[in-house]
Coordinates of C-alpha atoms in Angstrom, one line a residue:
M1 CA -5.8 123.3 45.4
K2 CA -7.7 120.1 46.1
T3 CA -4.6 118.1 45.1
R4 CA -2.5 120.1 47.6
V5 CA -5.0 119.5 50.4
L6 CA -5.1 115.8 49.6
A7 CA -1.3 115.6 49.7
V8 CA -1.2 117.2 53.1
I9 CA -3.9 114.8 54.4
I10 CA -1.9 111.8 53.1
S11 CA 1.3 113.1 54.7
I12 CA -0.5 113.5 58.1
L13 CA -1.9 110.0 57.9
A14 CA 1.5 108.6 57.0
I15 CA 3.0 110.3 60.1
I16 CA 0.3 108.9 62.3
L17 CA 0.7 105.4 60.9
C18 CA 4.5 105.5 61.2
D19 CA 4.3 106.8 64.7
G20 CA 2.0 104.0 65.6
S21 CA 4.3 101.4 64.2
F22 CA 7.3 102.9 66.1
N23 CA 5.3 102.8 69.3
N24 CA 4.4 99.2 68.6
M25 CA 8.0 98.3 68.0
S26 CA 9.2 100.0 71.2
A27 CA 6.4 98.3 73.1
Q28 CA 7.4 94.9 71.9
S29 CA 8.7 92.7 74.7
P30 CA 12.3 91.5 74.3
Y31 CA 11.0 88.2 75.7
D32 CA 9.2 87.7 72.4
V33 CA 12.6 86.9 70.8
D34 CA 13.3 83.2 70.4
N35 CA 16.9 82.5 71.3
T36 CA 16.6 78.9 70.0
S37 CA 15.7 79.8 66.4
G38 CA 17.8 81.2 63.5
K39 CA 20.0 80.0 60.6
Y40 CA 23.3 80.4 62.4
L41 CA 24.8 79.2 65.7
D42 CA 26.9 81.7 67.7
M43 CA 29.2 79.6 69.9
S44 CA 30.5 82.8 71.7
K45 CA 27.0 83.2 73.2
P46 CA 25.8 80.3 75.4
I47 CA 22.2 80.5 76.5
M48 CA 22.4 77.6 78.9
I49 CA 25.1 75.5 80.6
T50 CA 24.2 72.5 82.7
M51 CA 26.1 69.9 84.7
K52 CA 25.2 66.2 85.4
F53 CA 27.3 63.7 87.4
V54 CA 28.1 60.4 85.7
G55 CA 27.3 57.2 87.6
T56 CA 24.9 58.8 90.1
D57 CA 21.2 59.4 90.3
S58 CA 21.7 63.2 90.3
D59 CA 19.5 65.3 88.0
E60 CA 20.9 67.7 85.5
S61 CA 21.5 71.0 87.3
L62 CA 21.8 74.6 86.0
C63 CA 25.2 76.3 86.0
E64 CA 24.6 79.4 83.8
Y65 CA 22.0 80.9 81.6
C66 CA 21.6 83.9 79.3
R67 CA 18.7 85.6 77.5
Y68 CA 19.2 88.0 74.5
D69 CA 17.0 90.6 72.9
A70 CA 16.6 91.3 69.1
Q71 CA 19.8 93.4 69.2
G72 CA 21.8 90.6 70.7
R73 CA 22.0 92.3 74.1
I74 CA 21.8 90.3 77.3
I75 CA 18.5 91.0 79.1
E76 CA 18.8 88.3 81.8
Y77 CA 21.8 86.3 83.1
G78 CA 22.3 83.8 85.9
C79 CA 25.3 81.8 87.2
L80 CA 26.0 79.2 89.9
V81 CA 27.5 80.6 93.1
G82 CA 28.4 79.1 96.4
Q83 CA 31.2 78.1 98.8
F84 CA 32.7 74.9 100.1
D85 CA 30.3 74.5 103.1
Y86 CA 27.4 76.7 101.9
E87 CA 24.1 76.1 100.2
T88 CA 24.4 76.7 96.4
Y89 CA 22.6 79.5 94.7
I90 CA 21.9 80.9 91.2
R91 CA 22.8 84.6 91.1
M92 CA 20.2 86.1 88.8
F93 CA 20.2 89.4 87.0
K94 CA 17.5 91.3 85.0
I95 CA 18.8 94.2 82.9
H96 CA 16.6 97.2 82.1
Y97 CA 17.5 99.5 79.2
S98 CA 16.7 103.1 78.4
G99 CA 17.3 103.3 74.7
K100 CA 20.8 102.0 74.1
K101 CA 22.0 102.6 77.6
I102 CA 21.5 100.4 80.7
D103 CA 19.1 102.0 83.1
S104 CA 19.3 99.6 86.0
I105 CA 19.9 95.9 86.9
Q106 CA 17.8 94.0 89.4
W107 CA 19.5 91.0 91.0
K108 CA 18.9 88.3 93.6
E109 CA 20.1 84.8 94.6
V110 CA 17.8 81.8 94.6
I111 CA 18.7 78.4 95.9
S112 CA 19.9 76.5 92.9
G113 CA 17.6 73.5 93.2
Y114 CA 14.5 75.7 92.8
V115 CA 16.0 77.3 89.6
S116 CA 17.1 74.0 88.1
E117 CA 13.6 72.6 88.4
K118 CA 12.3 75.4 86.1
M119 CA 15.2 75.7 83.7
D120 CA 13.2 74.6 80.7
L121 CA 11.4 78.0 81.0
I122 CA 14.7 79.7 79.9
F123 CA 13.7 78.8 76.3
K124 CA 10.1 79.9 76.6
K125 CA 9.1 83.0 74.6
G126 CA 7.1 85.8 76.2
I127 CA 8.2 85.4 79.8
S128 CA 10.9 86.6 82.1
F129 CA 12.8 83.7 83.8
Y130 CA 13.9 86.1 86.5
D131 CA 10.3 86.9 87.4
Q132 CA 9.4 83.2 87.9
F133 CA 11.0 83.3 91.3
T134 CA 9.1 85.4 93.8
D135 CA 9.6 86.4 97.4
D136 CA 8.3 83.1 98.7
V137 CA 11.3 81.2 97.2
P138 CA 14.3 80.9 99.5
G139 CA 17.1 83.2 98.6
N140 CA 18.6 86.7 98.9
L141 CA 17.0 89.8 97.3
R142 CA 19.7 92.4 96.6
D143 CA 19.4 96.1 96.0
T144 CA 18.9 97.2 92.4
D145 CA 22.1 98.4 90.8
T146 CA 21.7 101.9 89.1
E147 CA 25.4 102.8 88.8
I148 CA 26.7 100.4 86.1
K149 CA 30.1 101.0 84.6
D150 CA 32.1 99.3 81.9
L151 CA 29.5 96.5 81.2
D152 CA 29.3 95.3 77.6
T153 CA 25.9 93.5 77.5
H154 CA 26.8 91.9 74.1
S155 CA 29.7 90.0 75.8
I156 CA 29.3 86.9 78.0
V157 CA 32.8 87.6 79.3
S158 CA 31.8 91.1 80.5
I159 CA 28.6 89.9 82.2
R160 CA 30.5 87.1 84.0
T161 CA 33.0 89.7 85.3
Y162 CA 30.1 91.8 86.5
A163 CA 28.5 88.9 88.3
E164 CA 31.8 88.1 90.0
S165 CA 32.2 91.8 91.1
K166 CA 29.3 91.4 93.6
N167 CA 31.8 90.8 96.3
D168 CA 30.7 88.5 99.1
I169 CA 31.5 84.9 100.3
L170 CA 29.7 83.3 97.3
E171 CA 31.9 82.6 94.4
R172 CA 31.0 81.8 90.7
Q173 CA 31.7 78.2 89.6
F174 CA 33.1 77.2 92.9
G175 CA 34.2 73.6 93.7
R176 CA 34.2 72.4 90.1
L177 CA 34.6 74.4 86.9
Y178 CA 31.9 74.6 84.3
D179 CA 33.3 77.5 82.2
F180 CA 36.7 76.6 80.8
S181 CA 36.9 79.6 78.4
T182 CA 39.8 81.3 80.2
V183 CA 41.8 78.2 81.1
K184 CA 45.4 77.8 79.9
W185 CA 45.7 74.1 79.2
D186 CA 48.8 72.1 79.8
K187 CA 47.9 69.9 76.9
E188 CA 45.2 70.4 74.2
E189 CA 44.2 68.7 70.9
K190 CA 42.0 70.2 68.2
D191 CA 40.1 68.8 65.3
E192 CA 42.0 69.7 62.2
K193 CA 38.9 70.6 60.1
L194 CA 36.8 72.3 62.7
G195 CA 39.6 73.9 64.7
L196 CA 37.7 73.1 67.9
P197 CA 39.2 71.4 70.9
I198 CA 38.6 67.6 71.3
Y199 CA 40.8 66.9 74.3
S200 CA 42.4 69.0 77.1
E201 CA 44.4 68.5 80.3
L202 CA 45.1 70.8 83.2
E203 CA 47.1 70.0 86.4
N204 CA 47.8 72.3 89.4
D205 CA 49.9 71.2 92.3
Y206 CA 50.0 73.4 95.4
G207 CA 51.9 71.1 97.8
D208 CA 49.3 69.7 100.1
E209 CA 46.6 70.8 97.7
Y210 CA 46.2 69.4 94.2
E211 CA 43.7 69.7 91.3
S212 CA 43.4 68.3 87.8
Y213 CA 41.0 68.3 84.9
I214 CA 40.8 66.1 81.8
L215 CA 38.2 67.0 79.2
A216 CA 36.8 65.1 76.2
Y217 CA 34.6 67.1 73.8
S218 CA 31.8 66.2 71.5
Y219 CA 29.8 68.6 69.1
L220 CA 26.3 67.8 68.1
P221 CA 25.0 69.1 64.7
S222 CA 22.0 70.9 66.1
D223 CA 22.8 73.5 68.8
Y224 CA 25.0 72.3 71.6
A225 CA 28.3 70.8 72.7
Q226 CA 29.2 68.4 75.5
K227 CA 32.3 68.1 77.6
I228 CA 33.0 65.0 79.7
V229 CA 35.0 66.2 82.6
F230 CA 37.3 64.0 84.8
H231 CA 38.1 66.0 88.0
K232 CA 40.4 65.2 90.9
K233 CA 41.0 67.5 93.9
R234 CA 42.8 67.4 97.2
T235 CA 42.2 70.4 99.5
E236 CA 42.7 71.5 103.1
F237 CA 39.8 72.9 105.1
D238 CA 40.0 73.6 108.9
G239 CA 43.1 71.5 109.2
D240 CA 41.6 68.5 107.5
I241 CA 42.5 67.1 104.0
Y242 CA 39.7 66.3 101.7
E243 CA 40.1 64.3 98.5
N244 CA 37.5 64.0 95.8
E245 CA 37.2 62.4 92.3
S246 CA 34.3 63.0 90.0
K247 CA 33.1 62.6 86.5
Y248 CA 30.5 65.0 85.1
I249 CA 29.0 66.1 81.8
I250 CA 28.8 69.8 80.8
T251 CA 26.2 70.6 78.2
E252 CA 26.3 74.0 76.5
T253 CA 23.4 75.3 74.4
Y254 CA 24.2 78.3 72.2
L255 CA 22.3 81.2 70.7
H256 CA 20.6 80.7 67.3
T257 CA 20.6 83.8 65.3
N258 CA 19.9 85.1 61.7
V259 CA 23.1 87.2 61.9
D260 CA 26.2 85.3 60.7
P261 CA 28.7 85.6 63.7
R262 CA 31.6 85.5 61.2
D263 CA 30.8 88.7 59.3
G264 CA 27.6 90.2 60.9
R265 CA 25.5 89.7 57.9
E266 CA 21.8 88.9 58.1
A267 CA 20.6 85.6 56.7
R268 CA 18.5 85.8 53.5

């Protein structure tokens, strides 16, 4: 009898302890996850893309960023938006989950210079980058989205499409490209061993308007790749023709993870 009572007490204690551990797990902040640590590098998941012009005094500026939780889901995302004669902004999103489903998405647009000044905080554990920009920072606060359809938050392609679906005059990666993932190149060379591109060319001629890109790639052994971009553009605006040539460096930093992106296995 005493043995049976003791067994019941032990079972109750085990349930209480397990319940407490589950509550602690659910209460753990997704911002405690360090996107810059892990055995593997997932080049399908950039966590930051920046641009810097060559031969000028310009600072490195933010083009895109992404934060991931322990399940590899996107919890925050931001991208450069603007138009030919408008101020540039970073369109920022904060994704809230209810279990496995998206509950809602907050979003706003903050003048890009303010965001670029704080972009090192993207890598800082324990904080929301979205929350660093309050109402006193110039920008546009948008209505929270509660009707989200066909958004795969494990996919950078899907979140980029979602960001572009917010139809207004501001366009993602306007003026000069920073994301070349969907470009069909006129010419491309790849490294035979790595299978990664090392040189690309693209040329589009629209009569009075013209645009070309030439890219040279370099891959660093730690966690990022660089693309030197040579860009030429001739465009018409309000009856005038504008010509521009520029050279800039795109730096892409990728997600570190303990899950091998090739087969989904955990590192040991």
